[in-house]
Amino acid sequence: MKNILITGETGYIARKLRRRLVEEGLDAECVSIRDKLPANLCEYDTVVHCAAMVHTRRGGEAEFYRVNTDLTRRLALAFKRSGGGQFIFMSTMAVYGKTGSLGRREVIDENTPARPSGGYGRSKLLAEQALLVLEDDSFRVAILRPPIVYGKGCPGNFRTLERVARIAPIFPYVYNERSMLHIDRLCCIIYTIINENRRGVFHPQDSRYHCTSKIVRKLALERGRRLMLSRTLGKLVSLIDVGATRKAFGSLVYGRDFSDRDIRRRSV
């Protein structure tokens, strides 16, 4: 039986992942590394590093680098020195620095360079690079760059959509396409990566793209509410081509072949 260490004791993904791995018969433990690194890393076959700083008010961009870059490097180096194994890093789609485009589909594929535009994405990309420097035959690195993760109780952007669905009587209808990833599918993919001892960079997503307006309407219906989607409001929103609008209503996806090839590929 493999022993798995998951960082981010109180995090949404970490808690969901531990439950799934235990159901699959693995010995999985969630820990916090906020104050110090675990002293018993030699006991684990795989470390899944989910702990991260996503938003910061104090410390500015330096806090992103302290937590997302430096702490990741220190944990990976300690794990490698303890005997190594498999290190799975939860990165982000934000390493590409894209927010989406209004009126057209923006596609990320194998030819898209990683050019993060904010501290969060930059700190994650630097962490990826640090891990790949450490990688060798005894220290296998798997990097996941998921888009928006969603599911019951999920924090972040999806929770914002849930709040809107609870209170709004009307919402703009803008047809867009977004790559998203349900938490159950994410956990299944991580289990496969662990079980097959995979390495490499992965771009997981759901089997279909999602439309923001339709998501909000579905969430409202699940709560017994009728929410009207307005094409008129949608046209007005589409005229406001700023970052926040592109993030909410723009189209941004991983190419199908690009993403599916990652998941199908087996380790060598």
mmCIF file of C-alpha atoms in Angstrom:
data_model
loop_
_atom_site.group_PDB
_atom_site.id
_atom_site.type_symbol
_atom_site.label_atom_id
_atom_site.label_comp_id
_atom_site.label_asym_id
_atom_site.label_seq_id
_atom_site.Cartn_x
_atom_site.Cartn_y
_atom_site.Cartn_z
ATOM 1 C CA MET A 1 0.000 0.000 0.000
ATOM 2 C CA LYS A 2 1.325 3.440 -0.944
ATOM 3 C CA ASN A 3 1.656 6.104 1.733
ATOM 4 C CA ILE A 4 0.579 9.542 0.533
ATOM 5 C CA LEU A 5 1.231 12.914 2.149
ATOM 6 C CA ILE A 6 -1.086 15.759 1.114
ATOM 7 C CA THR A 7 -0.258 19.335 2.099
ATOM 8 C CA GLY A 8 -2.923 21.927 2.819
ATOM 9 C CA GLU A 9 -4.706 20.387 5.786
ATOM 10 C CA THR A 10 -7.769 22.651 5.637
ATOM 11 C CA GLY A 11 -7.851 23.144 1.869
ATOM 12 C CA TYR A 12 -10.811 22.109 -0.261
ATOM 13 C CA ILE A 13 -8.827 20.049 -2.778
ATOM 14 C CA ALA A 14 -6.654 18.418 -0.111
ATOM 15 C CA ARG A 15 -9.641 17.270 1.951
ATOM 16 C CA LYS A 16 -11.538 15.945 -1.061
ATOM 17 C CA LEU A 17 -8.441 14.213 -2.407
ATOM 18 C CA ARG A 18 -7.652 12.484 0.879
ATOM 19 C CA ARG A 19 -11.186 11.087 1.053
ATOM 20 C CA ARG A 20 -10.921 9.734 -2.497
ATOM 21 C CA LEU A 21 -7.511 8.151 -1.974
ATOM 22 C CA VAL A 22 -8.623 6.455 1.240
ATOM 23 C CA GLU A 23 -11.672 5.085 -0.608
ATOM 24 C CA GLU A 24 -9.264 3.664 -3.189
ATOM 25 C CA GLY A 25 -7.350 1.839 -0.456
ATOM 26 C CA LEU A 26 -4.347 4.147 -0.118
ATOM 27 C CA ASP A 27 -2.949 5.433 3.164
ATOM 28 C CA ALA A 28 -3.339 9.214 2.803
ATOM 29 C CA GLU A 29 -2.695 11.937 5.375
ATOM 30 C CA CYS A 30 -3.333 15.702 5.216
ATOM 31 C CA VAL A 31 -0.931 17.998 7.032
ATOM 32 C CA SER A 32 -0.281 21.706 7.398
ATOM 33 C CA ILE A 33 3.205 22.937 6.510
ATOM 34 C CA ARG A 34 2.524 26.543 7.500
ATOM 35 C CA ASP A 35 4.819 26.436 10.545
ATOM 36 C CA LYS A 36 7.302 23.664 9.709
ATOM 37 C CA LEU A 37 7.959 20.826 7.293
ATOM 38 C CA PRO A 38 7.132 17.246 8.334
ATOM 39 C CA ALA A 39 10.036 15.442 9.945
ATOM 40 C CA ASN A 40 9.015 11.992 8.665
ATOM 41 C CA LEU A 41 9.035 12.510 4.897
ATOM 42 C CA CYS A 42 10.958 9.269 4.433
ATOM 43 C CA GLU A 43 7.766 7.373 5.329
ATOM 44 C CA TYR A 44 5.911 8.530 2.215
ATOM 45 C CA ASP A 45 5.959 7.269 -1.362
ATOM 46 C CA THR A 46 4.207 10.333 -2.803
ATOM 47 C CA VAL A 47 3.797 13.944 -1.744
ATOM 48 C CA VAL A 48 0.849 15.843 -3.223
ATOM 49 C CA HIS A 49 1.530 19.528 -2.655
ATOM 50 C CA CYS A 50 -1.808 21.382 -2.618
ATOM 51 C CA ALA A 51 -1.000 24.107 -0.069
ATOM 52 C CA ALA A 52 -0.762 27.522 -1.719
ATOM 53 C CA MET A 53 -1.318 31.241 -1.370
ATOM 54 C CA VAL A 54 -4.007 32.288 -3.874
ATOM 55 C CA HIS A 55 -4.922 35.760 -2.610
ATOM 56 C CA THR A 56 -2.834 38.016 -0.414
ATOM 57 C CA ARG A 57 -3.530 41.341 1.280
ATOM 58 C CA ARG A 58 -0.490 41.535 3.501
ATOM 59 C CA GLY A 59 3.029 41.199 2.167
ATOM 60 C CA GLY A 60 2.064 41.871 -1.444
ATOM 61 C CA GLU A 61 3.625 39.843 -4.227
ATOM 62 C CA ALA A 62 6.514 38.779 -1.991
ATOM 63 C CA GLU A 63 4.075 36.639 -0.018
ATOM 64 C CA PHE A 64 3.225 34.667 -3.163
ATOM 65 C CA TYR A 65 6.886 33.863 -3.690
ATOM 66 C CA ARG A 66 7.464 32.976 -0.039
ATOM 67 C CA VAL A 67 4.617 30.463 0.060
ATOM 68 C CA ASN A 68 4.150 29.242 -3.504
ATOM 69 C CA THR A 69 7.765 29.211 -4.649
ATOM 70 C CA ASP A 70 10.163 29.038 -1.714
ATOM 71 C CA LEU A 71 8.080 26.717 0.458
ATOM 72 C CA THR A 72 7.494 24.372 -2.488
ATOM 73 C CA ARG A 73 11.226 24.241 -3.199
ATOM 74 C CA ARG A 74 12.085 23.549 0.444
ATOM 75 C CA LEU A 75 9.476 20.788 0.740
ATOM 76 C CA ALA A 76 10.601 19.136 -2.493
ATOM 77 C CA LEU A 77 14.276 19.292 -1.525
ATOM 78 C CA ALA A 78 13.540 17.818 1.922
ATOM 79 C CA PHE A 79 11.509 15.015 0.345
ATOM 80 C CA LYS A 80 14.251 14.245 -2.169
ATOM 81 C CA ARG A 81 16.908 14.174 0.544
ATOM 82 C CA SER A 82 14.764 11.812 2.605
ATOM 83 C CA GLY A 83 14.826 9.234 -0.184
ATOM 84 C CA GLY A 84 12.544 10.762 -2.744
ATOM 85 C CA GLY A 85 9.664 9.248 -4.641
ATOM 86 C CA GLN A 86 6.892 11.003 -6.521
ATOM 87 C CA PHE A 87 6.154 14.703 -6.031
ATOM 88 C CA ILE A 88 2.836 15.984 -7.404
ATOM 89 C CA PHE A 89 2.493 19.760 -7.595
ATOM 90 C CA MET A 90 -0.841 21.548 -7.894
ATOM 91 C CA SER A 91 -0.059 24.441 -10.211
ATOM 92 C CA THR A 92 -2.576 26.499 -12.181
ATOM 93 C CA MET A 93 -3.804 27.562 -15.609
ATOM 94 C CA ALA A 94 -2.756 31.066 -14.521
ATOM 95 C CA VAL A 95 0.848 30.311 -15.546
ATOM 96 C CA TYR A 96 -0.270 31.177 -19.099
ATOM 97 C CA GLY A 97 -1.396 34.674 -18.090
ATOM 98 C CA LYS A 98 -4.665 34.450 -20.044
ATOM 99 C CA THR A 99 -8.038 35.825 -18.919
ATOM 100 C CA GLY A 100 -10.111 34.910 -21.974
ATOM 101 C CA SER A 101 -11.468 36.740 -25.002
ATOM 102 C CA LEU A 102 -14.928 38.186 -25.632
ATOM 103 C CA GLY A 103 -16.561 37.009 -28.853
ATOM 104 C CA ARG A 104 -13.992 34.368 -29.754
ATOM 105 C CA ARG A 105 -12.491 31.227 -28.299
ATOM 106 C CA GLU A 106 -8.967 31.606 -26.918
ATOM 107 C CA VAL A 107 -7.215 28.234 -26.957
ATOM 108 C CA ILE A 108 -4.201 27.152 -24.923
ATOM 109 C CA ASP A 109 -2.225 24.340 -26.544
ATOM 110 C CA GLU A 110 1.309 22.984 -26.765
ATOM 111 C CA ASN A 111 2.450 26.098 -28.632
ATOM 112 C CA THR A 112 1.189 28.551 -25.979
ATOM 113 C CA PRO A 113 4.069 29.990 -23.919
ATOM 114 C CA ALA A 114 3.788 30.269 -20.148
ATOM 115 C CA ARG A 115 3.736 34.033 -19.512
ATOM 116 C CA PRO A 116 1.971 34.708 -16.204
ATOM 117 C CA SER A 117 0.690 38.224 -15.682
ATOM 118 C CA GLY A 118 0.298 38.290 -11.881
ATOM 119 C CA GLY A 119 2.158 37.319 -8.752
ATOM 120 C CA TYR A 120 0.139 34.149 -8.223
ATOM 121 C CA GLY A 121 0.883 32.754 -11.675
ATOM 122 C CA ARG A 122 4.513 33.884 -11.611
ATOM 123 C CA SER A 123 5.148 32.266 -8.230
ATOM 124 C CA LYS A 124 3.601 28.999 -9.409
ATOM 125 C CA LEU A 125 5.653 28.932 -12.607
ATOM 126 C CA LEU A 126 8.866 29.572 -10.665
ATOM 127 C CA ALA A 127 7.943 26.678 -8.369
ATOM 128 C CA GLU A 128 7.431 24.416 -11.396
ATOM 129 C CA GLN A 129 10.868 25.353 -12.725
ATOM 130 C CA ALA A 130 12.482 24.673 -9.339
ATOM 131 C CA LEU A 131 10.903 21.224 -9.212
ATOM 132 C CA LEU A 132 12.048 20.275 -12.697
ATOM 133 C CA VAL A 133 15.633 21.186 -11.755
ATOM 134 C CA LEU A 134 15.432 18.698 -8.870
ATOM 135 C CA GLU A 135 13.878 15.906 -10.938
ATOM 136 C CA ASP A 136 15.806 12.701 -11.618
ATOM 137 C CA ASP A 137 15.056 8.964 -11.772
ATOM 138 C CA SER A 138 14.539 8.755 -8.004
ATOM 139 C CA PHE A 139 12.520 11.978 -7.737
ATOM 140 C CA ARG A 140 9.637 11.961 -10.188
ATOM 141 C CA VAL A 141 7.711 15.202 -10.690
ATOM 142 C CA ALA A 142 4.117 15.541 -11.893
ATOM 143 C CA ILE A 143 2.728 19.045 -12.390
ATOM 144 C CA LEU A 144 -0.997 19.745 -12.788
ATOM 145 C CA ARG A 145 -2.247 23.006 -14.292
ATOM 146 C CA PRO A 146 -6.010 22.841 -13.706
ATOM 147 C CA PRO A 147 -8.482 25.522 -14.805
ATOM 148 C CA ILE A 148 -11.282 26.588 -12.420
ATOM 149 C CA VAL A 149 -12.054 23.701 -10.062
ATOM 150 C CA TYR A 150 -15.689 23.420 -8.994
ATOM 151 C CA GLY A 151 -17.977 21.232 -6.920
ATOM 152 C CA LYS A 152 -20.167 21.374 -3.859
ATOM 153 C CA GLY A 153 -18.639 23.671 -1.248
ATOM 154 C CA CYS A 154 -15.852 24.850 -3.560
ATOM 155 C CA PRO A 155 -14.335 28.242 -2.662
ATOM 156 C CA GLY A 156 -13.040 30.910 -5.035
ATOM 157 C CA ASN A 157 -14.611 31.926 -8.338
ATOM 158 C CA PHE A 158 -17.187 29.146 -8.308
ATOM 159 C CA ARG A 159 -18.479 30.245 -4.919
ATOM 160 C CA THR A 160 -18.983 33.721 -6.388
ATOM 161 C CA LEU A 161 -21.212 32.233 -9.093
ATOM 162 C CA GLU A 162 -23.167 30.359 -6.419
ATOM 163 C CA ARG A 163 -23.782 33.616 -4.525
ATOM 164 C CA VAL A 164 -25.058 35.281 -7.682
ATOM 165 C CA ALA A 165 -27.379 32.334 -8.377
ATOM 166 C CA ARG A 166 -28.847 32.638 -4.870
ATOM 167 C CA ILE A 167 -29.849 36.296 -5.114
ATOM 168 C CA ALA A 168 -29.954 37.575 -8.710
ATOM 169 C CA PRO A 169 -33.324 37.658 -10.539
ATOM 170 C CA ILE A 170 -31.625 38.368 -13.867
ATOM 171 C CA PHE A 171 -28.165 37.659 -15.305
ATOM 172 C CA PRO A 172 -26.442 38.585 -18.599
ATOM 173 C CA TYR A 173 -26.522 35.911 -21.282
ATOM 174 C CA VAL A 174 -23.156 35.741 -22.996
ATOM 175 C CA TYR A 175 -22.248 32.596 -24.878
ATOM 176 C CA ASN A 176 -18.722 31.657 -23.930
ATOM 177 C CA GLU A 177 -16.641 28.543 -23.435
ATOM 178 C CA ARG A 178 -14.462 27.900 -20.411
ATOM 179 C CA SER A 179 -12.341 24.960 -19.409
ATOM 180 C CA MET A 180 -13.366 23.852 -15.930
ATOM 181 C CA LEU A 181 -12.703 20.781 -13.820
ATOM 182 C CA HIS A 182 -15.014 19.056 -11.355
ATOM 183 C CA ILE A 183 -13.345 18.154 -8.076
ATOM 184 C CA ASP A 184 -14.265 14.470 -8.463
ATOM 185 C CA ARG A 185 -12.562 14.279 -11.858
ATOM 186 C CA LEU A 186 -9.495 16.054 -10.483
ATOM 187 C CA CYS A 187 -9.238 13.546 -7.630
ATOM 188 C CA CYS A 188 -9.646 10.661 -10.079
ATOM 189 C CA ILE A 189 -6.837 12.004 -12.278
ATOM 190 C CA ILE A 190 -4.498 12.473 -9.302
ATOM 191 C CA TYR A 191 -5.247 8.920 -8.168
ATOM 192 C CA THR A 192 -4.316 7.646 -11.639
ATOM 193 C CA ILE A 193 -1.074 9.654 -11.619
ATOM 194 C CA ILE A 194 -0.184 8.152 -8.225
ATOM 195 C CA ASN A 195 -1.254 4.609 -9.103
ATOM 196 C CA GLU A 196 0.701 4.594 -12.377
ATOM 197 C CA ASN A 197 3.637 6.608 -10.986
ATOM 198 C CA ARG A 198 3.364 9.158 -13.776
ATOM 199 C CA ARG A 199 5.538 12.174 -14.335
ATOM 200 C CA GLY A 200 5.209 15.223 -16.596
ATOM 201 C CA VAL A 201 2.963 18.272 -16.974
ATOM 202 C CA PHE A 202 -0.808 17.712 -17.098
ATOM 203 C CA HIS A 203 -3.643 19.999 -18.210
ATOM 204 C CA PRO A 204 -6.805 18.314 -16.887
ATOM 205 C CA GLN A 205 -10.318 19.526 -17.689
ATOM 206 C CA ASP A 206 -13.892 18.268 -17.974
ATOM 207 C CA SER A 207 -14.988 16.412 -21.085
ATOM 208 C CA ARG A 208 -16.910 19.496 -22.274
ATOM 209 C CA TYR A 209 -16.502 23.255 -22.075
ATOM 210 C CA HIS A 210 -18.807 25.344 -19.867
ATOM 211 C CA CYS A 211 -20.778 28.571 -20.391
ATOM 212 C CA THR A 212 -20.757 30.989 -17.432
ATOM 213 C CA SER A 213 -24.355 32.178 -17.959
ATOM 214 C CA LYS A 214 -25.700 28.636 -18.176
ATOM 215 C CA ILE A 215 -23.805 27.632 -15.045
ATOM 216 C CA VAL A 216 -25.445 30.431 -13.039
ATOM 217 C CA ARG A 217 -28.898 29.495 -14.342
ATOM 218 C CA LYS A 218 -28.328 25.831 -13.448
ATOM 219 C CA LEU A 219 -27.172 26.742 -9.944
ATOM 220 C CA ALA A 220 -30.306 28.857 -9.464
ATOM 221 C CA LEU A 221 -32.566 26.001 -10.634
ATOM 222 C CA GLU A 222 -30.867 23.632 -8.175
ATOM 223 C CA ARG A 223 -31.975 26.034 -5.425
ATOM 224 C CA GLY A 224 -35.548 26.170 -6.706
ATOM 225 C CA ARG A 225 -35.129 29.653 -8.194
ATOM 226 C CA ARG A 226 -35.945 30.866 -11.682
ATOM 227 C CA LEU A 227 -33.285 33.144 -13.055
ATOM 228 C CA MET A 228 -33.773 34.986 -16.332
ATOM 229 C CA LEU A 229 -30.863 35.212 -18.748
ATOM 230 C CA SER A 230 -30.917 38.519 -20.634
ATOM 231 C CA ARG A 231 -29.363 38.786 -24.107
ATOM 232 C CA THR A 232 -29.682 42.575 -23.897
ATOM 233 C CA LEU A 233 -27.587 42.681 -20.743
ATOM 234 C CA GLY A 234 -25.240 40.234 -22.391
ATOM 235 C CA LYS A 235 -24.662 42.569 -25.342
ATOM 236 C CA LEU A 236 -23.960 45.451 -22.973
ATOM 237 C CA VAL A 237 -21.522 43.387 -20.933
ATOM 238 C CA SER A 238 -19.718 42.276 -24.093
ATOM 239 C CA LEU A 239 -18.972 45.905 -24.917
ATOM 240 C CA ILE A 240 -17.016 46.324 -21.663
ATOM 241 C CA ASP A 241 -13.764 44.688 -22.711
ATOM 242 C CA VAL A 242 -11.814 44.848 -19.447
ATOM 243 C CA GLY A 243 -10.014 42.215 -17.396
ATOM 244 C CA ALA A 244 -12.897 41.465 -15.012
ATOM 245 C CA THR A 245 -15.367 41.040 -17.883
ATOM 246 C CA ARG A 246 -13.026 38.803 -19.868
ATOM 247 C CA LYS A 247 -12.440 36.703 -16.770
ATOM 248 C CA ALA A 248 -16.172 36.218 -16.168
ATOM 249 C CA PHE A 249 -17.536 36.061 -19.713
ATOM 250 C CA GLY A 250 -14.558 35.514 -22.003
ATOM 251 C CA SER A 251 -13.764 32.208 -23.664
ATOM 252 C CA LEU A 252 -10.618 30.420 -22.530
ATOM 253 C CA VAL A 253 -10.018 26.706 -23.016
ATOM 254 C CA TYR A 254 -7.389 24.034 -23.173
ATOM 255 C CA GLY A 255 -7.314 22.429 -26.604
ATOM 256 C CA ARG A 256 -8.992 19.019 -26.520
ATOM 257 C CA ASP A 257 -6.105 17.065 -28.073
ATOM 258 C CA PHE A 258 -3.617 18.901 -25.866
ATOM 259 C CA SER A 259 -5.434 18.062 -22.642
ATOM 260 C CA ASP A 260 -6.567 14.533 -23.521
ATOM 261 C CA ARG A 261 -3.097 13.509 -24.648
ATOM 262 C CA ASP A 262 -1.737 14.407 -21.195
ATOM 263 C CA ILE A 263 -4.232 12.184 -19.414
ATOM 264 C CA ARG A 264 -3.901 9.218 -21.772
ATOM 265 C CA ARG A 265 -0.117 9.243 -21.731
ATOM 266 C CA ARG A 266 1.471 6.632 -19.489
ATOM 267 C CA SER A 267 4.774 6.912 -17.675
ATOM 268 C CA VAL A 268 7.876 5.412 -19.190
#
